[in-house]
Amino acid sequence: MQAPAPFARLRVPFNDLGRAARQEHDAIAGVLARVARSGWYVLGEELRRFEAAFAAYVGVAHAVGVGNGTDAIELALRALRIGPGSDVVTVANAGMYATTAIRRTGARPVYADVAVPSMNLDVHALEAALTPSTAAVIVTHLYGRLADAEAIASVCAARGVPLVEDCAQAHGARRGGRMAGAFGTLACFSFYPTKNLGALGDAGAVLTGDGALAARLRALRQYGWGDKYEVREPGGVNSRLDEVQAAVLAHRLAALDARNARRRAIARRYATSLRHPAIAVPAAGGDDDVVHLYVVRCAQRDALRAHLAACGIGSDVHYPVPDHLQPAYPLSPPPRLPVTERLAREVLSLPCFPDLDDAEVDGVIDACHAWRAAA
Ligand SMILES: *Cc1c(COP(=O)(O)O)cnc(C)c1O
């Protein structure tokens, strides 16, 4: 297949973390040198500073830095004393991270379908999925869009089930003066490099307003220690956020809102200008959407993706295999999640990161307009 001539030489990467890194090079070099000179590299002053700053930013009393976002979810569940014999209700369209964490604790994942167009947990499906064995609910604010967190929190409160937020794609999303991470009993963040707030490697955090849960998390992330070498908390692991990453995150936190605003501007540009009969484009969101990913839907997704690739435009699929259909964990019979399954066939993520320029966004839009769907 031949690429349409006007777009043949345009190259738009799906993401390019190097652009931001080159801009902030001197500042980051200073941060790295400071930590290197300090002689203290794990669980020190840099982490305490970042935990305090991030907790204040989200508006929650305690933040506990951990090794990554998946560990954050696992440790949040362990802090709630969830393990074998418990069910945890979550969605199946969010990349398998929550399922991985649930399985690590020995609990059983139970899936509820999502709603369109939000692509987030459907409150009615959640109500139907709750049983006396439900020990927690994990709500993911997928693609940067705050889920119906108020309604979900009130359903959980009415049933006495703790709510855990997966905020790995939603740093800074807010509604009604409340930030993603301030709706649940516990909230989990990843600072993987591609996230809206990203480190130079792996990092994560659990936030909670509950001081007893925070103390348990501080023990769980370091072998279960109460005092040094004395294991008071069962189920402990080694999952710490190191000083270099904490210092980088504290530095980058200052730019988070501005970079989220740039993501929203890119989404608005797509939402206003991208018009194609075979491509469903999400409406531009407000402060409740930090556009971690800009995800369109298309029944001929793979053909559209191939066309974009031929035009030099990167795209990706988040996520092609729903959790309940992963080959490593066959479920029989598999639960029926028709919306989740349809979305897995239709979703396509277009380039959307703060360092993308308007001409590149327009290039993506033009390339989409040049695509002809099969009849
Ligand atoms: C990235 C991500 C995670 C896991 O974070 P890691 O730091 O990669 O372990 C969890 N949930 C969601 C929704 C994510 O996007």
XYZ file of C-alpha atoms and ligand atoms in Angstrom, residues 67-71 73 94 97-98 140-142 166 168-169 189-192 195 202-204 292 319, ligand 1:
40
model
C 9.099 0.820 43.993
C 6.452 1.041 41.241
C 2.731 1.342 40.587
C 1.967 -2.374 40.583
C 3.637 -2.776 43.976
C -1.623 -1.629 44.406
C -6.837 -1.341 32.268
C -1.771 -4.105 36.457
C -4.489 -4.334 39.116
C -8.897 2.900 37.601
C -9.063 6.449 36.249
C -8.219 5.189 32.779
C -5.577 3.353 40.631
C -1.376 5.678 37.594
C -2.765 7.555 34.571
C 0.246 6.045 41.765
C 2.906 4.940 39.302
C 5.710 7.296 38.283
C 6.887 5.113 35.405
C 3.163 8.691 33.177
C 10.492 2.893 38.161
C 8.711 4.527 41.107
C 5.293 4.550 42.772
C -2.637 10.490 29.806
C -5.009 -2.494 25.682
C 1.371 2.075 34.583
C 0.176 1.586 35.284
C 0.241 0.804 36.439
C 1.500 0.139 36.932
O 2.556 0.956 37.160
P 4.041 0.366 37.130
O 4.807 1.456 37.789
O 4.409 0.181 35.693
O 4.051 -0.891 37.897
C -0.926 0.496 37.126
N -2.114 0.909 36.663
C -2.228 1.631 35.528
C -3.594 2.044 35.108
C -1.106 1.991 34.798
O -1.243 2.704 33.684
